[in-house]
Coordinates of C-alpha atoms and ligand atoms in Angstrom, one line a residue:
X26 CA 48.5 -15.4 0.5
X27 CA 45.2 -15.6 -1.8
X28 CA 43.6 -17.5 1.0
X29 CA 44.4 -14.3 3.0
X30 CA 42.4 -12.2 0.6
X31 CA 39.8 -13.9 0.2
X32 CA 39.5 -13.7 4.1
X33 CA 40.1 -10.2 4.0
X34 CA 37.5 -9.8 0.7
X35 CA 34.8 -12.1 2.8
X36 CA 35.2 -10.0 5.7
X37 CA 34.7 -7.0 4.4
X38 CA 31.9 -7.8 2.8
X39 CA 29.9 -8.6 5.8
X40 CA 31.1 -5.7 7.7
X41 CA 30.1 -3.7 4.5
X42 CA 26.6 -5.1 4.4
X43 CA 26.3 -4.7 8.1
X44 CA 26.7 -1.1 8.2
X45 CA 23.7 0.8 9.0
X46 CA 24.7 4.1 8.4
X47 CA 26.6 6.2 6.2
X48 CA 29.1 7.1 9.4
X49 CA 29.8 3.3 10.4
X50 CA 30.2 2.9 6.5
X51 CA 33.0 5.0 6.3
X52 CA 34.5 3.6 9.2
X53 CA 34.4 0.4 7.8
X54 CA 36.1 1.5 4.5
X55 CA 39.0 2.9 6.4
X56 CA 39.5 0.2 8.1
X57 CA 39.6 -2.1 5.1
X58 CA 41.1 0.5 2.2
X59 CA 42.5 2.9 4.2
X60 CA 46.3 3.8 4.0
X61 CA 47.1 1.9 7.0
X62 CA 45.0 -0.9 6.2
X63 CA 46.3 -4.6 5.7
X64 CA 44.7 -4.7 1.6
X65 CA 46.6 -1.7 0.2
X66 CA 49.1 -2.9 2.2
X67 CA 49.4 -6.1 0.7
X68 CA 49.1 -4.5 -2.6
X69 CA 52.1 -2.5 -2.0
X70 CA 54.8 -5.1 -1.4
X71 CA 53.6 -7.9 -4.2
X72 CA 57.2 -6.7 -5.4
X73 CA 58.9 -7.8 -2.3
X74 CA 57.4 -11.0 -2.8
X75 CA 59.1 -14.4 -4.3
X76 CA 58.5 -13.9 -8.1
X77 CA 56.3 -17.0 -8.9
X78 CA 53.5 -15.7 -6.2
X79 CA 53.7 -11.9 -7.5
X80 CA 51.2 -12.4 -10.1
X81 CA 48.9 -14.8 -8.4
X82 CA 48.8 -12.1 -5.0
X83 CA 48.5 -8.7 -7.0
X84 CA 45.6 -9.9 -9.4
X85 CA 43.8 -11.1 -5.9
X86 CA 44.3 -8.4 -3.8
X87 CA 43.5 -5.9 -6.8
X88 CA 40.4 -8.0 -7.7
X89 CA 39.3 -7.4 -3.6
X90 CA 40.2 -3.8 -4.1
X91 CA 37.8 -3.3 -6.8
X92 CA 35.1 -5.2 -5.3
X93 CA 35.1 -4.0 -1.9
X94 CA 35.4 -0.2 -3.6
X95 CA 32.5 -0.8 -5.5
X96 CA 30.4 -2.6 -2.9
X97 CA 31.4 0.7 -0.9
X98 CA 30.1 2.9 -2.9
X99 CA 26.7 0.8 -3.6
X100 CA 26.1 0.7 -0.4
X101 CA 27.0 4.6 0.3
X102 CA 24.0 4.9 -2.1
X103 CA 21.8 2.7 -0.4
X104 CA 22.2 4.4 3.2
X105 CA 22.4 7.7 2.0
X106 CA 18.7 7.5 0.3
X107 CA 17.8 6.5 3.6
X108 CA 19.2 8.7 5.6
X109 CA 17.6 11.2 3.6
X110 CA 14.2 9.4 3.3
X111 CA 14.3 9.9 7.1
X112 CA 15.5 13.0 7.7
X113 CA 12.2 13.8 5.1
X114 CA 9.9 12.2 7.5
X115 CA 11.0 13.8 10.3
X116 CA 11.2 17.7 9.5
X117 CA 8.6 17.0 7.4
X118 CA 6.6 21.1 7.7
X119 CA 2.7 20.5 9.0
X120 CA 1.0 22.6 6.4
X121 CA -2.2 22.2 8.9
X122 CA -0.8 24.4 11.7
X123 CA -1.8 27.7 11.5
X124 CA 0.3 30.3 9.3
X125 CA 1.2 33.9 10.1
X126 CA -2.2 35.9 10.1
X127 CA -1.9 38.0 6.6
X128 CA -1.1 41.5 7.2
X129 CA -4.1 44.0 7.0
X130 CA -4.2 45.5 3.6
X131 CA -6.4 48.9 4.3
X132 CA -8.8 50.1 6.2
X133 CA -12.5 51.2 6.2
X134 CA -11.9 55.8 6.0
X135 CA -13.1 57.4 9.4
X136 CA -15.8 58.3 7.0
X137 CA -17.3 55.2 6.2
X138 CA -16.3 53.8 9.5
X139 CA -18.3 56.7 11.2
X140 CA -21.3 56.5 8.5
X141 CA -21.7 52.6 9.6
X142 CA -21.8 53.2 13.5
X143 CA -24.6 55.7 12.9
X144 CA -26.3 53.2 11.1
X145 CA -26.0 50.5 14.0
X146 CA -27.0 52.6 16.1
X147 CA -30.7 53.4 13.7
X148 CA -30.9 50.1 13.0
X149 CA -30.8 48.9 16.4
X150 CA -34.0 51.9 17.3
X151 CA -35.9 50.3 14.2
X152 CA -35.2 52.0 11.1
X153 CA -34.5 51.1 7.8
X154 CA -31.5 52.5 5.9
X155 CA -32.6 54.2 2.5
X156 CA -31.0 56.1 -0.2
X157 CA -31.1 58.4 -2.6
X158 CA -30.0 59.8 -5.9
X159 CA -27.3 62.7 -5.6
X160 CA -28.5 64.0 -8.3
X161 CA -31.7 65.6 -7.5
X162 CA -34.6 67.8 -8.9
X163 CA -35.5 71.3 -7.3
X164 CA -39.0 69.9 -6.6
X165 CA -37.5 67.3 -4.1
X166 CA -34.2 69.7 -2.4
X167 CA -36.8 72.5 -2.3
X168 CA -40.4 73.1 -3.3
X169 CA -41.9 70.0 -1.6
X170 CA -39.4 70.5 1.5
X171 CA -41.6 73.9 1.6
X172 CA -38.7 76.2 0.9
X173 CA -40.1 79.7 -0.3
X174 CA -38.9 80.8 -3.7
X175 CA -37.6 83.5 -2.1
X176 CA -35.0 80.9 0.0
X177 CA -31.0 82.2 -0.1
X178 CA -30.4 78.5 -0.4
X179 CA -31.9 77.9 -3.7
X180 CA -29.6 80.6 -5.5
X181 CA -26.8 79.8 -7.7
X182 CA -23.9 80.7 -5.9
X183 CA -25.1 78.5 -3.1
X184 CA -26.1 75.2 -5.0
X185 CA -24.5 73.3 -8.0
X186 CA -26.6 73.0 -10.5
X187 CA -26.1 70.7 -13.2
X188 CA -26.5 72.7 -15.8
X189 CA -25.6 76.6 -15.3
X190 CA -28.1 78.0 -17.8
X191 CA -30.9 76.8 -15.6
X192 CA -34.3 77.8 -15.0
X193 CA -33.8 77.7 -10.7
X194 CA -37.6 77.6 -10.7
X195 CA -38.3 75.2 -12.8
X196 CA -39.7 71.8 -10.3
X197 CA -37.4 69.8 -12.5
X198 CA -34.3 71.5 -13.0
X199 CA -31.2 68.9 -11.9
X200 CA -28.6 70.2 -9.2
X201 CA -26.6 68.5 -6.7
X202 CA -28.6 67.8 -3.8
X203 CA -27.7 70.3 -1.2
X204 CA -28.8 68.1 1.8
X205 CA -30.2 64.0 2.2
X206 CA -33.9 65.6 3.3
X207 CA -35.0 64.9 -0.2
X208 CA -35.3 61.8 0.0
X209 CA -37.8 62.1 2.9
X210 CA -40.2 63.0 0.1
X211 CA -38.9 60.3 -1.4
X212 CA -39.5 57.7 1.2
X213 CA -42.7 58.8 2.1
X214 CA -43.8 58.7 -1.7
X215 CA -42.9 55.0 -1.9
X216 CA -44.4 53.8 1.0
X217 CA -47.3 54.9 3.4
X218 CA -46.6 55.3 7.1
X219 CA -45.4 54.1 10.1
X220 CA -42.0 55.1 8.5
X221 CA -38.8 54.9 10.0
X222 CA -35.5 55.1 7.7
X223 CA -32.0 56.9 7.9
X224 CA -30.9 58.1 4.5
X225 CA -26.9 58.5 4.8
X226 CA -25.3 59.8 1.4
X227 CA -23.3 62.0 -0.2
X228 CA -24.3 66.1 -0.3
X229 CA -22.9 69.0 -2.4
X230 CA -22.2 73.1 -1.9
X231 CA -20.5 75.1 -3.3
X232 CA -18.3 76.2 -0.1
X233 CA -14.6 75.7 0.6
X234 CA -12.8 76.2 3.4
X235 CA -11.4 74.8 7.4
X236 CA -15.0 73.9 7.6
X237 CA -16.6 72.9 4.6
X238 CA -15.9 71.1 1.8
X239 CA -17.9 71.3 -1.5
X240 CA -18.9 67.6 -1.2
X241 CA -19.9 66.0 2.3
X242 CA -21.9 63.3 3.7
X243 CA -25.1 63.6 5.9
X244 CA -27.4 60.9 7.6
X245 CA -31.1 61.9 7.4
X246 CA -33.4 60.6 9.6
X247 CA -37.8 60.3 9.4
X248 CA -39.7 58.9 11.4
X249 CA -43.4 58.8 10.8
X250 CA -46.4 57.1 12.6
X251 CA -48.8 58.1 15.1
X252 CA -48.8 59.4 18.2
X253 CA -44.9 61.3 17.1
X254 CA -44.4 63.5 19.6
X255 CA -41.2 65.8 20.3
X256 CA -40.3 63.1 23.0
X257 CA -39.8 60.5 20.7
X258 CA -37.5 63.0 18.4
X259 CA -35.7 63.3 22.4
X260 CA -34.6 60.3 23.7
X261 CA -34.4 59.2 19.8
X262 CA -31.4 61.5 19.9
X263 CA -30.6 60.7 23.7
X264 CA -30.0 57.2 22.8
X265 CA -28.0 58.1 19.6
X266 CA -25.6 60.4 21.5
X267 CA -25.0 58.6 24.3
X268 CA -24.3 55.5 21.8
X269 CA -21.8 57.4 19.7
X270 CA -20.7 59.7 22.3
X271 CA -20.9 57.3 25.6
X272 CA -23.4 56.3 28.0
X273 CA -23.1 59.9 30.2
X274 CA -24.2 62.0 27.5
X275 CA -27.6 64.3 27.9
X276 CA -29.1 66.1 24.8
X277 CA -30.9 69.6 24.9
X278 CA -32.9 71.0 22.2
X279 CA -33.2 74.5 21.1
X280 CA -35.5 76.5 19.4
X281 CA -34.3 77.0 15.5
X282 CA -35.6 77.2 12.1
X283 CA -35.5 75.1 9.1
X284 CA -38.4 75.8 6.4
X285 CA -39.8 71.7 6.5
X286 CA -39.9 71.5 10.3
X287 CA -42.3 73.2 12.6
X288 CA -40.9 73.0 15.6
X289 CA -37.4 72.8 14.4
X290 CA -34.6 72.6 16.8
X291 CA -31.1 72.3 17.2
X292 CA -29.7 69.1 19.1
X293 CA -26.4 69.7 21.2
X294 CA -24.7 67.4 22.8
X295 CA -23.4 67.6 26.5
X296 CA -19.6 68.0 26.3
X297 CA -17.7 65.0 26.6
X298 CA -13.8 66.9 26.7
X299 CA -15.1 68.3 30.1
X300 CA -16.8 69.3 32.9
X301 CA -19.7 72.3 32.8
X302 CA -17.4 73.4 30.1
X303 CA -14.2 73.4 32.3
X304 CA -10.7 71.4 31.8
X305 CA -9.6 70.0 34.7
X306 CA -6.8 72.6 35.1
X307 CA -9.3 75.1 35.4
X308 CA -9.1 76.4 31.6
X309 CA -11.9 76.5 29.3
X310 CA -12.7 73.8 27.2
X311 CA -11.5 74.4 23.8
X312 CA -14.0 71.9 22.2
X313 CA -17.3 73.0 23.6
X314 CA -16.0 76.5 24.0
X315 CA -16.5 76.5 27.7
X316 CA -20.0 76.4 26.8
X317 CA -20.5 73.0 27.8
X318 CA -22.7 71.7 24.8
X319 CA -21.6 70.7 21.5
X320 CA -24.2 71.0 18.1
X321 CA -24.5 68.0 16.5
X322 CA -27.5 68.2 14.4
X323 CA -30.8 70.4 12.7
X324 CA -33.8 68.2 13.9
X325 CA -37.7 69.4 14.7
X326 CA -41.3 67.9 14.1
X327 CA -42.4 67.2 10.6
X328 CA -44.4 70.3 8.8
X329 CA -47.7 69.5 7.9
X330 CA -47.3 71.5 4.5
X331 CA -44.5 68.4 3.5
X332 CA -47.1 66.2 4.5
X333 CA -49.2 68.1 1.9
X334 CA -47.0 67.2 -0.8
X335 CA -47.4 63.1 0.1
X336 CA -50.9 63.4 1.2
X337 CA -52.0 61.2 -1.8
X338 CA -49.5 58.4 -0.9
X339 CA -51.1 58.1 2.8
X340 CA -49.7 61.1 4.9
X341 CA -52.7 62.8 5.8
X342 CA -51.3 65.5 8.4
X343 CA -54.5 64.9 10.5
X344 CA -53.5 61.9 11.1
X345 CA -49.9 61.1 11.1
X346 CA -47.2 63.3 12.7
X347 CA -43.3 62.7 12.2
X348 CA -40.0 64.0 13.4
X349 CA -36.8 64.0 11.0
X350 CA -33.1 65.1 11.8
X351 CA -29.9 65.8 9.6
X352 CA -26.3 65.5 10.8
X353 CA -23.0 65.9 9.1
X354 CA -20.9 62.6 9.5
X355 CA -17.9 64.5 9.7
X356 CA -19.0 66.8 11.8
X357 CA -19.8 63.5 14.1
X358 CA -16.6 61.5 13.5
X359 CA -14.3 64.7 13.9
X360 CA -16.0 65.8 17.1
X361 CA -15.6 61.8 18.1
X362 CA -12.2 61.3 17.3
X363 CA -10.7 64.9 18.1
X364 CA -9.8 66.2 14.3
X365 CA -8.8 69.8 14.3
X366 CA -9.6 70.3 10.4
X367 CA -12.1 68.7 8.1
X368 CA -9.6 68.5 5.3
X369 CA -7.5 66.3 7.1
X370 CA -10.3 63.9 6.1
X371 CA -9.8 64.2 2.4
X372 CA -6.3 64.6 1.9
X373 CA -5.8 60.9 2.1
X374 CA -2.4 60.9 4.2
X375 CA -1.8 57.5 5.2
X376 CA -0.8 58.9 8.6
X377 CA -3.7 60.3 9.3
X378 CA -6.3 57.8 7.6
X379 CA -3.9 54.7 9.8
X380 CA -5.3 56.0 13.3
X381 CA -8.7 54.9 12.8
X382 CA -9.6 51.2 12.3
Ligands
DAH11 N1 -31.2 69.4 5.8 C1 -30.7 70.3 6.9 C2 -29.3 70.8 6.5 O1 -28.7 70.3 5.6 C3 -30.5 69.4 8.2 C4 -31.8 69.1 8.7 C5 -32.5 69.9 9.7 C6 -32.5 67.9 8.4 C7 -33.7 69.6 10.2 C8 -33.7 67.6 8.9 C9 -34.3 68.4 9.8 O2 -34.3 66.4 8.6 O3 -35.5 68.1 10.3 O4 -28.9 71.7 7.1

């Protein structure tokens, strides 16, 4: 009967080594522990047998038991590391493959978007972006942009001045700067001509309402050289509107007035919501107000007496001529992008500011 075992013990061995999984291993065990299984068997009539071979059989057959359980379970350990060492290599996650893109966290304001596509479009015609302190002196927002004293604009209830108690006369008494023109004066003090720079920046009133806020944001524009003619100013602002505005646009200037131009003009825009100022249901257009032509910006031909102030730093007026423009970048990005109220651009509603960009 020991003979037996040790057959049994010898053969299970090898089928125990042989296994080459964790599946067959198990298969194997059944077939050699298992309830129906010769071994067990074996071990559970050593009573039945004669009485001198009881001993002898049980301690055999036990012995096997133990050994082929604990060779079991070695080699369970053996096959399951592997197994798991290759199920490892094969889900193994490339980390070089591209991940999700990251969502976008923000966004540029309409502002600043509009700000920088009016700067393209400068910088692409040749000038230079400048700019300039918001807080100004009266000599730069007025005296040497040839306002008169006598100017509505210079009065306290239509410009901040730093400090309330102010002399309004006085060349250097601090206020917000009412518009980005100073810094033509500026510009031109810095550097002799040809000149050709856009100054966008931040601008201050004291007015409130659907159409104004007390701070806003302008882009000036000078150009200085010679031979500046009212042509250049033209298809300056003929290329610039049809950039921002698309390729279809025409400009028309009309006569206006601003104290540090001579000519001044106004610069429309042909309509771009219609046709001669008509929907195409035959209503009028609400945005040009059937008018057909839409004002973006004050604009005209530099006045000599501004060149008088500069004179020293190369700008004789004999000489050199020069056209300059100023345009509210609100005004351009609401008339671009359809906003019925400037506030909407301040009142940082993530609905709103989420539509552009
Ligand atoms: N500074 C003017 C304003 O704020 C705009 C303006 C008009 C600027 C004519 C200019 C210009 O440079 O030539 O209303």
């Amino acid at each position: 009967m020991t003979d037996r075992i040790a057959q049994i013990r010898t053969e299970a061995e090898g089928a125990i080594a042989a296994a080459a999984n964790t599946q067959t291993l198990e298969d194997v065990r059944i077939q050699y522990l298992g309830r129906k299984a010769e071994l067990p068997n074996l071990l559970r009539s050593v009573a039945e047998l004669p009485p001198n071979e009881r001993a002898a059989t049980g301690k055999a057959a036990n012995e096997a038991r133990k050994a082929l359980e604990a060779a079991i379970e070695q080699r369970t350990e053996q096959l399951a590391a592997q197994e798991l060492d290759q199920r490892l290599q094969r889900d193994r996650v490339d980390v070089t493959l591209p991940g999700d893109p990251p969502p976008q966290i923000g966004r540029l304001h309409l502002i600043t978007q509009t700000r920088r596509e009016i700067e393209d479009v400068f910088i692409g015609l040749g000038f230079n972006v400048a700019e300039g302190p918001e807080v100004e002196t009266v000599y730069y927002n007025f005296d040497a942009l040839n306002h008169a004293p006598t100017h509505p604009a210079r009065l306290m209830s239509d410009t901040f001045y730093v400090a309330p108690t102010s002399d309004i006369f006085d060349p250097d008494t601090r206020l917000l700067r009412v518009h980005t023109s100073p810094m033509q004066v500026r510009a031109m003090e810095s550097q002799p001509p040809p000149l050709y720079i856009i100054v966008p920046g931040r601008t201050y009133r004291p007015d409130n309402d659907a159409t104004h806020t007390p701070q806003f944001h302008q882009v000036e524009g000078l150009a200085v050289d010679t031979d500046i003619t009212l042509g250049d100013l033209q298809g300056t602002l003929l290329a610039f509107a049809r950039a921002i505005f698309g390729e279809d646009r025409q400009v028309r200037l009309r006569p206006h007035f601003f104290p540090f131009t001579e000519p001044s003009v106004e610069v429309d825009v042909s309509c771009f919501n219609c046709t001669d100022g008509v929907m195409p249901d035959g209503s009028h257009c609400p945005l040009c107000r059937g008018s057909a032509w839409i004002e973006i910006l004050g604009s005209g031909m530099v006045d000599p007496n501004v060149f008088e102030y500069v004179r020293e730093y190369g700008y004789d007026p004999e000489q050199i001529q020069g056209f300059a423009f100023g345009m509210g970048i609100e005004r351009i990005a609401m008339l671009k992008h359809g906003v019925p109220d400037l506030r909407m651009l301040y009142d940082n509603d993530v609905r709103f500011l989420e539509q552009f960009g």
